[in-house]
Coordinates of C-alpha atoms and ligand atoms in Angstrom, one line a residue:
M1373 CA 30.0 16.0 111.2
N1374 CA 29.1 18.5 108.6
N1375 CA 31.9 19.0 106.1
A1376 CA 30.5 22.4 105.0
V1377 CA 32.2 24.1 107.9
F1378 CA 35.6 23.3 106.3
R1379 CA 34.9 25.3 103.2
P1380 CA 37.7 27.7 102.6
K1381 CA 37.0 31.3 103.6
E1382 CA 37.6 32.6 100.0
A1383 CA 34.7 30.5 98.7
T1384 CA 32.1 32.5 100.6
Q1385 CA 31.5 35.7 98.6
V1386 CA 29.9 38.0 101.2
T1387 CA 29.9 41.7 100.8
E1388 CA 31.4 43.2 103.9
T1389 CA 30.9 46.9 104.7
V1390 CA 34.1 48.5 105.7
I1391 CA 33.2 52.2 105.8
E1392 CA 29.7 53.6 106.2
A1393 CA 28.9 57.3 106.3
K1394 CA 25.3 58.5 106.9
G1395 CA 24.4 62.2 106.8
L1396 CA 28.0 63.1 107.7
D1397 CA 28.6 66.8 108.3
L1398 CA 31.8 68.5 109.2
T1399 CA 31.9 72.3 109.7
Y1400 CA 35.1 74.1 110.5
Q1401 CA 34.8 77.2 112.6
T1402 CA 37.1 79.9 111.2
N1403 CA 37.7 83.6 111.8
D1404 CA 35.8 84.2 108.5
G1405 CA 32.8 82.1 109.8
P1406 CA 31.8 78.5 109.4
V1407 CA 33.2 76.4 106.5
H1408 CA 31.0 73.5 105.5
A1409 CA 33.7 71.1 104.4
L1410 CA 31.3 68.1 104.4
K1411 CA 27.5 68.2 104.2
G1412 CA 25.1 65.3 104.2
V1413 CA 27.7 62.8 103.0
D1414 CA 26.2 59.3 102.5
L1415 CA 28.6 56.6 101.3
T1416 CA 29.2 52.9 101.7
I1417 CA 32.5 51.3 101.0
N1418 CA 32.8 47.5 100.9
K1419 CA 35.8 45.3 101.6
G1420 CA 38.1 45.2 98.6
D1421 CA 36.7 48.3 97.0
F1422 CA 39.1 50.8 95.3
V1423 CA 37.3 54.1 95.8
S1424 CA 38.5 57.3 94.2
F1425 CA 37.4 60.8 95.4
I1426 CA 37.6 63.4 92.7
G1427 CA 36.5 67.0 92.7
P1428 CA 37.9 70.6 92.7
S1429 CA 40.1 71.8 95.4
G1430 CA 38.1 72.6 98.6
C1431 CA 35.3 70.1 98.1
G1432 CA 36.2 68.1 101.2
K1433 CA 38.2 65.2 99.8
T1434 CA 41.0 65.4 102.4
T1435 CA 38.5 66.2 105.2
F1436 CA 36.6 63.0 104.4
L1437 CA 39.7 60.9 104.3
R1438 CA 40.9 62.4 107.6
T1439 CA 37.5 61.8 109.2
I1440 CA 37.7 58.1 108.2
A1441 CA 41.1 58.0 109.8
D1442 CA 40.0 59.7 113.1
L1443 CA 42.1 62.8 112.3
E1444 CA 39.0 65.0 112.2
Q1445 CA 35.8 64.8 114.2
P1446 CA 32.5 65.1 112.4
T1447 CA 30.1 67.7 113.6
G1448 CA 27.0 65.7 112.6
G1449 CA 25.8 62.4 111.2
K1450 CA 27.5 59.1 111.6
I1451 CA 30.5 57.2 110.4
T1452 CA 31.6 53.7 111.1
V1453 CA 34.8 51.8 110.1
N1454 CA 34.7 48.0 110.3
G1455 CA 31.4 48.5 112.3
V1456 CA 33.0 50.6 115.0
S1457 CA 33.9 54.3 115.5
P1458 CA 36.9 55.7 113.6
E1459 CA 38.7 56.0 116.9
E1460 CA 38.3 52.4 117.8
A1461 CA 39.3 51.4 114.2
R1462 CA 42.4 53.5 114.5
K1463 CA 43.3 51.9 117.8
A1464 CA 42.9 48.5 116.1
R1465 CA 45.4 49.7 113.5
A1466 CA 42.8 49.5 110.7
Y1467 CA 44.4 52.2 108.5
G1468 CA 47.6 53.0 106.7
Y1469 CA 47.8 56.6 105.4
V1470 CA 49.8 57.9 102.5
F1471 CA 50.2 61.6 102.0
Q1472 CA 50.8 63.7 98.9
A1473 CA 54.4 64.3 99.8
A1474 CA 56.1 61.1 100.6
G1475 CA 57.0 62.4 104.0
L1476 CA 60.0 60.3 104.5
F1477 CA 62.5 61.4 107.2
P1478 CA 65.7 62.4 105.4
W1479 CA 68.0 61.2 108.3
R1480 CA 66.6 57.7 108.2
T1481 CA 67.2 55.1 105.6
I1482 CA 64.3 53.7 103.6
G1483 CA 64.2 50.7 105.9
G1484 CA 64.4 53.0 108.9
N1485 CA 61.5 55.0 107.7
I1486 CA 59.3 51.9 107.1
R1487 CA 60.4 50.6 110.5
M1488 CA 59.2 53.7 112.3
P1489 CA 55.5 52.9 112.8
L1490 CA 56.6 49.4 113.8
E1491 CA 58.9 50.7 116.4
I1492 CA 56.2 53.0 117.8
M1493 CA 53.8 50.0 117.9
G1494 CA 56.3 47.9 119.7
Y1495 CA 57.0 45.1 117.2
S1496 CA 60.0 43.0 118.0
R1497 CA 63.2 43.7 116.0
A1498 CA 62.9 40.3 114.2
D1499 CA 59.3 41.0 113.3
Q1500 CA 60.3 44.5 112.0
D1501 CA 63.1 43.0 109.8
E1502 CA 60.7 40.5 108.3
R1503 CA 58.0 43.1 107.7
V1504 CA 60.4 45.7 106.1
K1505 CA 61.7 43.0 103.7
R1506 CA 58.2 41.9 102.8
V1507 CA 56.7 45.4 102.1
L1508 CA 59.8 46.4 100.1
E1509 CA 59.2 43.4 97.9
L1510 CA 55.5 44.4 97.6
V1511 CA 56.4 47.8 96.1
H1512 CA 59.4 46.4 94.1
L1513 CA 62.0 48.2 96.1
D1514 CA 63.9 45.1 97.2
G1515 CA 67.6 46.0 97.8
F1516 CA 66.8 49.7 98.7
E1517 CA 66.5 49.2 102.4
K1518 CA 69.8 50.9 103.2
K1519 CA 69.5 53.8 100.8
F1520 CA 68.5 57.3 102.0
P1521 CA 65.4 59.0 100.6
W1522 CA 67.4 61.5 98.5
Q1523 CA 69.0 58.6 96.7
L1524 CA 65.6 57.6 95.3
S1525 CA 63.5 59.2 92.5
G1526 CA 60.2 60.8 93.4
G1527 CA 58.3 57.8 92.3
M1528 CA 60.4 55.4 94.3
Q1529 CA 60.0 57.6 97.4
Q1530 CA 56.3 57.5 97.0
R1531 CA 56.5 53.7 96.8
A1532 CA 58.5 53.7 100.0
S1533 CA 55.9 55.7 101.6
I1534 CA 53.2 53.2 100.5
A1535 CA 55.4 50.4 101.9
R1536 CA 55.5 52.2 105.2
A1537 CA 51.7 52.4 105.2
L1538 CA 51.5 48.7 104.4
S1539 CA 54.0 47.6 107.1
F1540 CA 51.5 46.8 109.9
D1541 CA 49.0 45.0 107.8
A1542 CA 46.2 47.6 107.9
D1543 CA 43.3 46.4 105.8
I1544 CA 42.4 50.0 104.7
L1545 CA 44.8 52.1 102.8
L1546 CA 44.0 55.8 102.6
M1547 CA 45.9 57.8 100.0
D1548 CA 45.6 61.6 99.6
E1549 CA 46.8 62.5 96.1
P1550 CA 49.8 60.3 96.4
F1551 CA 51.0 60.7 92.8
G1552 CA 49.9 64.3 92.3
A1553 CA 53.4 65.7 92.2
L1554 CA 54.8 63.1 89.7
D1555 CA 55.1 63.3 86.0
E1556 CA 52.6 61.4 83.8
I1557 CA 54.9 58.5 82.8
V1558 CA 55.9 57.7 86.4
R1559 CA 52.3 58.1 87.5
D1560 CA 51.1 55.6 84.8
H1561 CA 53.7 53.1 86.1
L1562 CA 52.7 53.6 89.7
N1563 CA 49.1 53.3 88.9
E1564 CA 49.7 49.9 87.3
Q1565 CA 51.7 48.8 90.3
L1566 CA 49.1 50.0 92.7
L1567 CA 46.4 48.0 90.9
E1568 CA 48.6 44.9 91.0
L1569 CA 49.3 45.4 94.7
W1570 CA 45.6 45.9 95.4
A1571 CA 44.7 42.7 93.5
R1572 CA 47.3 40.8 95.4
T1573 CA 46.5 42.1 98.9
N1574 CA 42.7 42.6 98.8
K1575 CA 43.0 45.9 100.7
T1576 CA 40.2 48.4 100.7
I1577 CA 41.6 51.6 99.2
G1578 CA 40.4 55.3 99.5
F1579 CA 42.3 57.4 97.0
V1580 CA 42.1 61.1 96.4
T1581 CA 43.0 62.4 92.9
H1582 CA 42.5 65.4 90.6
S1583 CA 42.9 63.3 87.5
I1584 CA 39.9 61.8 85.7
P1585 CA 41.9 59.1 83.9
E1586 CA 43.6 58.1 87.1
A1587 CA 40.3 57.8 88.9
V1588 CA 38.7 55.8 86.2
Y1589 CA 41.7 53.5 85.6
L1590 CA 42.1 52.6 89.3
S1591 CA 38.6 52.5 90.8
T1592 CA 35.8 50.1 91.4
K1593 CA 33.8 53.1 92.7
I1594 CA 34.3 56.8 91.7
V1595 CA 33.0 59.4 94.1
V1596 CA 32.5 62.8 92.5
M1597 CA 32.4 65.7 94.9
S1598 CA 31.6 69.4 94.8
P1599 CA 32.5 72.3 97.1
R1600 CA 30.6 74.9 99.2
P1601 CA 29.3 72.9 100.8
G1602 CA 31.5 69.9 100.3
R1603 CA 29.2 67.1 99.2
I1604 CA 28.9 64.0 96.9
T1605 CA 27.3 64.7 93.6
D1606 CA 27.7 61.3 91.9
V1607 CA 28.9 57.8 92.8
I1608 CA 29.8 55.6 89.8
D1609 CA 30.2 51.9 90.2
S1610 CA 32.7 51.0 87.5
P1611 CA 31.8 48.2 85.1
L1612 CA 35.4 47.7 84.1
P1613 CA 37.0 44.3 84.9
K1614 CA 39.4 44.0 87.8
E1615 CA 42.3 43.2 85.4
R1616 CA 43.2 46.4 83.7
P1617 CA 46.0 46.9 81.2
L1618 CA 46.9 50.6 80.7
N1619 CA 45.4 50.5 77.2
I1620 CA 42.0 49.9 78.7
R1621 CA 42.0 53.7 78.7
D1622 CA 41.3 53.7 75.0
T1623 CA 38.2 51.5 75.2
P1624 CA 34.7 53.0 74.7
E1625 CA 33.7 51.7 78.2
F1626 CA 36.5 53.6 79.8
L1627 CA 35.8 56.8 77.9
E1628 CA 32.1 56.6 78.8
I1629 CA 32.9 56.5 82.5
A1630 CA 35.4 59.4 82.1
H1631 CA 32.7 61.3 80.3
R1632 CA 30.2 60.8 83.2
V1633 CA 32.8 61.9 85.7
R1634 CA 33.5 65.0 83.7
E1635 CA 29.8 65.8 83.5
G1636 CA 29.5 65.4 87.2
L1637 CA 32.4 67.7 87.9
R1638 CA 30.9 70.3 85.5
E1639 CA 27.5 70.2 87.1
G1640 CA 28.9 70.7 90.6
H1641 CA 31.1 73.5 89.6
A1642 CA 30.1 77.2 90.0
Y1643 CA 32.0 79.2 87.3
D1644 CA 31.7 82.4 89.3
D1645 CA 34.4 81.3 91.7
Ligands
ADP1302 P1 40.1 69.1 99.3 O1 41.0 68.1 99.9 O2 39.0 68.6 98.5 O3 40.8 70.2 98.6 P2 39.7 70.0 102.1 O4 39.0 68.8 102.8 O5 41.1 70.2 102.3 O6 39.3 69.9 100.5 O7 38.9 71.3 102.5 C1 37.5 71.5 102.5 C2 37.2 72.9 102.9 O8 37.5 73.0 104.3 C3 38.0 74.0 102.3 O9 37.2 75.1 102.2 C4 39.1 74.2 103.3 O10 39.6 75.6 103.2 C5 38.5 74.0 104.6 N1 39.4 73.5 105.6 C6 40.1 72.3 105.6 N2 40.8 72.1 106.7 C7 40.5 73.1 107.5 C8 40.8 73.5 108.9 N3 41.7 72.7 109.6 N4 40.3 74.6 109.4 C9 39.5 75.4 108.7 N5 39.1 75.1 107.4 C10 39.6 74.0 106.8
MG1303 MG1 43.1 67.8 99.7

């Protein structure tokens, strides 16, 4: 018998494509005429990538995330998720989605909020309990299960919302400006925690932000976008190591990537708008 077949899964380093967009178009029909939210978008995201989308408002960041999650239908081109259509991937519970506002239901406890998708998906009560406990630990909110959202700070609410998105073991986490409304100190802290969580769970993350330092600090891949029509103007594969203390932001390597992102944003921006 060949022993090679018993090699642990981790030992085989194969790049696995998770999301692939080819010539993706999405045009919204509005009363003021067509809006080209996405035009000719080509992008490959691999398993375990942390991908940030950055660009001025209206460049299609949210539309792209929503298209991945099967919340919008492309009007042209092709997109696959785990090799199948976004719809099939959604039905296989491939995604967790975190919105800008935490979106927690005020009449439910933190535990009750996290439990919600699990109830809808029909998990047993015992399984729900176990999962709520585990994801609360993951975001360092152990002990907060019985609190209500208003009893938590903004940063803690956003962590609870991340816990909810993680509760059913989706491999892909889509986050649309999750920390946009938080002050910088809290955001720094959440960024560190998110990197730690990502390293521990090996999720594939799509993350929308307006902040250049946030994008560079978090990402393995930075996608710079530009509006009218919404399109990708640069894709930067980060040379930074996976392990990133906050003070990496003072290194020349970091500043060099930040500079390239800034240049990309400037080139794609029309100053007459
Ligand atoms: P971003 O997230 O980068 O700010 P969006 O993806 O939200 O950009 O929007 C891209 C463009 O599509 C914008 O011009 C926006 O006004 C338009 N848009 C977004 N959603 C809709 C919609 N449901 N109907 C019509 N136009 C939309
Ligand atoms: Mg948006």
